């Protein structure tokens, strides 16, 4: 047994050895890694040149030390100078540098008062800020140019000429007059989504959080989370806003009207989700500068508000891969390009297979294989791509030119063959859908209160189907083309800080061609129609934060050359803050539209994209007109948010061909209207990193066809009840969202079985839309994780699962007579089954 003295000696010996061992394990490391660790721990930013630190490798300071103690330690170990500016920026210099102190004061040009926290940027990208007296200083050698910027003031560039340090610079900044658009809340449904004072929803994709089923900030998928916006067939090519059809929405990409909005025939948005800077969605009360829409307006802009640094990104998921590059050609010009392409040429993923099965349900392509019991073969190829280009050029201090180009294309090829009863039959089908567009925008800031914008645009859309059959030696060609171009002029005047006035002129020309060319028997038809519209726009806005009143009113006066017709469209937005928590809002508008999509035959274009664009003739195809009024109460307090909106909407001039009937009205041609009365409710609660919301929408939507035997019946797009519950958790770089959506079934028309002779059947229907499909229920999940390396490269991994529980949701049901069996056949169409997706992105 050890004596006390011996045990004390052994314990002392143990701690000495442990201390020596610990000292041996204090490894040195490059100072760049040490600086990175300090930045992460103390939330500061080091500014230095690589040459000054490249040769240093030292033992890191203890993490328990304060920031000041660590800087003293680094200065002692490296003989470098560490200049701490407000515990935010730390400049590193060599002590041996013979530098000169440059100092200055930044003052307001209006009242000569000092401005605090002005950002001073040096040529080596070092940032310093002014103190409470507007004072700053830095060390430099030779003549340099510094940039002086601050929110609310016009930026300046100053050349320093080695002044004596006793005579500091005096820099005067002039106030920048900017009319700010107030935002009610900075987070609605998800981070990066806000509701503005004018009633619109604004999405900032670069700040976007996460939504159930979405791992990317897709504009058209995101808007379907907003109460009142739905898609009856889960397609971004069939978005229904307050009971309207998809073609009644106006989609603008950088000022270009888009006639194709979906890849894969509607399952994927054509708008690259990684490009936009701002997406605005108007359900009602849109600006008078937006025409050609009787439903919603969706504007997508990829132009940044300020010049951004060079960047490059690339990503891939189970459907497509994409790249993005932005390069500043000079301090006044930049070039941005992007491209996205399907990966179906190389691999058929489970996601692709689910999409394919969903799209080709009950089409002429799947019909071909029915009742073929021998030697059936099929070869299907599908691919798509989209690409964009943006060029920005600033000319002097007042002018800017922006050029935007976009191209979109989908291509499907299907070859099928079968031999039955010694008869060989084959079909070779191709279907192409494409949209090209270009916009040239010139902006001129005449002075602080007057700005002019002029843009020239063109959009060309083409849908082409080609079918060749060997059985009857027949070739069928169908084509639908749209060419849309125009000029917009807009003047913005700031009369006072509270009031501004805008006026403008727009010229729009749209030409639509429909072609059908058939052999055996021979048939040829080509119809082309052109409409030209002139519009005068006047719009004023009053925004007083003291009286808490927001009022915007405008009118659009359209003149259509061909019909010699003038249409006046007033718009109004009114908001009043009853108190700091409760806001009352009133929106109203009258709008018109001269173009629409119709369905001649449900089997046109193989039954996949069966809609074709046409334009009004003001007789059998009327000009569509809408009127809408909504009343909204918005309440926000203590991280609670409540939004309730009641609305009335009526659209006249619709045709049966535009509504997609598959009952007794399928081949009836007549015009009518629909009328919607509804309520949209949103309740949201934020708790630290957790956000949850519940929304409910009620729609009562009826058709009115006065010349029909049943003049009033439910609208095909009536979804009476819609409820959505979702929860999102966001902390640091990890995000996860889970949500469920429930809707009542859409209307359908049942058969009157008492009047059908099934030995020689003819379809006899009950009254149109007399019953409904089964209710719809879907649960979706998504999650993302982002991380960054020392060199600033960002990585993002995403996972989503649509329809987790693999629910079989019916979205359409109709009847037809099977010519082979001479029997009545019930045809059902279903939504996607369980569909996973994985994405990976890199950005630097």
PDB file of N, CA and C in Angstrom, residues 35 108 180 214 234 238 289 314 386 396 408 460 510 554 556 578 622 741 748 766 768 803 816 818:
ATOM      1  N   UNK A  35      -8.332  32.649 -38.337  1.00  0.00           N
ATOM      2  CA  UNK A  35      -9.196  33.808 -38.578  1.00  0.00           C
ATOM      3  C   UNK A  35     -10.619  33.371 -38.891  1.00  0.00           C
ATOM      4  N   UNK A 108     -24.662  64.999 -44.062  1.00  0.00           N
ATOM      5  CA  UNK A 108     -25.830  65.125 -44.917  1.00  0.00           C
ATOM      6  C   UNK A 108     -25.760  66.427 -45.693  1.00  0.00           C
ATOM      7  N   UNK A 180     -41.219  54.204 -50.802  1.00  0.00           N
ATOM      8  CA  UNK A 180     -41.140  52.825 -50.336  1.00  0.00           C
ATOM      9  C   UNK A 180     -42.508  52.175 -50.369  1.00  0.00           C
ATOM     10  N   UNK A 214     -41.968  21.222 -51.459  1.00  0.00           N
ATOM     11  CA  UNK A 214     -41.121  22.058 -52.302  1.00  0.00           C
ATOM     12  C   UNK A 214     -39.722  22.160 -51.700  1.00  0.00           C
ATOM     13  N   UNK A 234     -53.307  19.301 -60.291  1.00  0.00           N
ATOM     14  CA  UNK A 234     -51.936  19.261 -59.776  1.00  0.00           C
ATOM     15  C   UNK A 234     -50.931  19.759 -60.812  1.00  0.00           C
ATOM     16  N   UNK A 238     -52.391  24.548 -65.170  1.00  0.00           N
ATOM     17  CA  UNK A 238     -53.830  24.627 -64.937  1.00  0.00           C
ATOM     18  C   UNK A 238     -54.078  25.234 -63.561  1.00  0.00           C
ATOM     19  N   UNK A 289     -51.326  49.102 -65.325  1.00  0.00           N
ATOM     20  CA  UNK A 289     -50.315  48.826 -66.344  1.00  0.00           C
ATOM     21  C   UNK A 289     -50.341  47.365 -66.787  1.00  0.00           C
ATOM     22  N   UNK A 314     -24.812  25.459 -59.792  1.00  0.00           N
ATOM     23  CA  UNK A 314     -25.240  24.292 -60.563  1.00  0.00           C
ATOM     24  C   UNK A 314     -26.010  23.367 -59.644  1.00  0.00           C
ATOM     25  N   UNK A 386     -34.777  24.724 -70.893  1.00  0.00           N
ATOM     26  CA  UNK A 386     -35.042  26.160 -70.927  1.00  0.00           C
ATOM     27  C   UNK A 386     -33.725  26.883 -70.685  1.00  0.00           C
ATOM     28  N   UNK A 396     -23.717  56.092 -67.671  1.00  0.00           N
ATOM     29  CA  UNK A 396     -23.661  57.272 -66.835  1.00  0.00           C
ATOM     30  C   UNK A 396     -24.393  57.044 -65.525  1.00  0.00           C
ATOM     31  N   UNK A 408     -37.755  28.166 -74.260  1.00  0.00           N
ATOM     32  CA  UNK A 408     -38.331  27.009 -73.561  1.00  0.00           C
ATOM     33  C   UNK A 408     -38.759  25.994 -74.607  1.00  0.00           C
ATOM     34  N   UNK A 460     -43.113  34.358 -78.722  1.00  0.00           N
ATOM     35  CA  UNK A 460     -43.582  33.447 -79.774  1.00  0.00           C
ATOM     36  C   UNK A 460     -43.802  32.064 -79.177  1.00  0.00           C
ATOM     37  N   UNK A 510     -51.186  40.838 -81.249  1.00  0.00           N
ATOM     38  CA  UNK A 510     -51.162  39.393 -81.075  1.00  0.00           C
ATOM     39  C   UNK A 510     -51.739  38.729 -82.312  1.00  0.00           C
ATOM     40  N   UNK A 554     -56.344  53.895 -60.490  1.00  0.00           N
ATOM     41  CA  UNK A 554     -55.882  54.068 -61.862  1.00  0.00           C
ATOM     42  C   UNK A 554     -56.935  53.616 -62.841  1.00  0.00           C
ATOM     43  N   UNK A 556     -57.288  52.117 -67.079  1.00  0.00           N
ATOM     44  CA  UNK A 556     -56.675  51.659 -68.327  1.00  0.00           C
ATOM     45  C   UNK A 556     -57.735  51.805 -69.422  1.00  0.00           C
ATOM     46  N   UNK A 578     -56.226  50.667 -38.893  1.00  0.00           N
ATOM     47  CA  UNK A 578     -57.081  51.062 -37.774  1.00  0.00           C
ATOM     48  C   UNK A 578     -56.230  51.300 -36.531  1.00  0.00           C
ATOM     49  N   UNK A 622     -66.532  36.042 -77.705  1.00  0.00           N
ATOM     50  CA  UNK A 622     -66.571  37.416 -77.188  1.00  0.00           C
ATOM     51  C   UNK A 622     -65.261  37.809 -76.499  1.00  0.00           C
ATOM     52  N   UNK A 741     -53.145  18.821 -47.352  1.00  0.00           N
ATOM     53  CA  UNK A 741     -54.147  19.603 -48.078  1.00  0.00           C
ATOM     54  C   UNK A 741     -55.379  18.737 -48.300  1.00  0.00           C
ATOM     55  N   UNK A 748     -68.902  16.871 -61.295  1.00  0.00           N
ATOM     56  CA  UNK A 748     -68.939  15.950 -62.433  1.00  0.00           C
ATOM     57  C   UNK A 748     -70.404  15.721 -62.815  1.00  0.00           C
ATOM     58  N   UNK A 766     -77.471  13.345 -66.780  1.00  0.00           N
ATOM     59  CA  UNK A 766     -78.293  14.157 -65.906  1.00  0.00           C
ATOM     60  C   UNK A 766     -77.934  15.632 -66.119  1.00  0.00           C
ATOM     61  N   UNK A 768     -76.062  19.115 -65.936  1.00  0.00           N
ATOM     62  CA  UNK A 768     -74.611  19.294 -65.867  1.00  0.00           C
ATOM     63  C   UNK A 768     -74.123  19.507 -64.432  1.00  0.00           C
ATOM     64  N   UNK A 803     -47.327  13.246 -51.632  1.00  0.00           N
ATOM     65  CA  UNK A 803     -48.310  12.194 -51.354  1.00  0.00           C
ATOM     66  C   UNK A 803     -47.672  11.049 -50.566  1.00  0.00           C
ATOM     67  N   UNK A 816     -67.529   7.393 -71.802  1.00  0.00           N
ATOM     68  CA  UNK A 816     -67.430   7.259 -73.260  1.00  0.00           C
ATOM     69  C   UNK A 816     -67.895   5.864 -73.650  1.00  0.00           C
ATOM     70  N   UNK A 818     -67.086   2.531 -75.612  1.00  0.00           N
ATOM     71  CA  UNK A 818     -65.989   1.742 -76.149  1.00  0.00           C
ATOM     72  C   UNK A 818     -66.469   1.090 -77.441  1.00  0.00           C
TER      73      UNK A 818
END
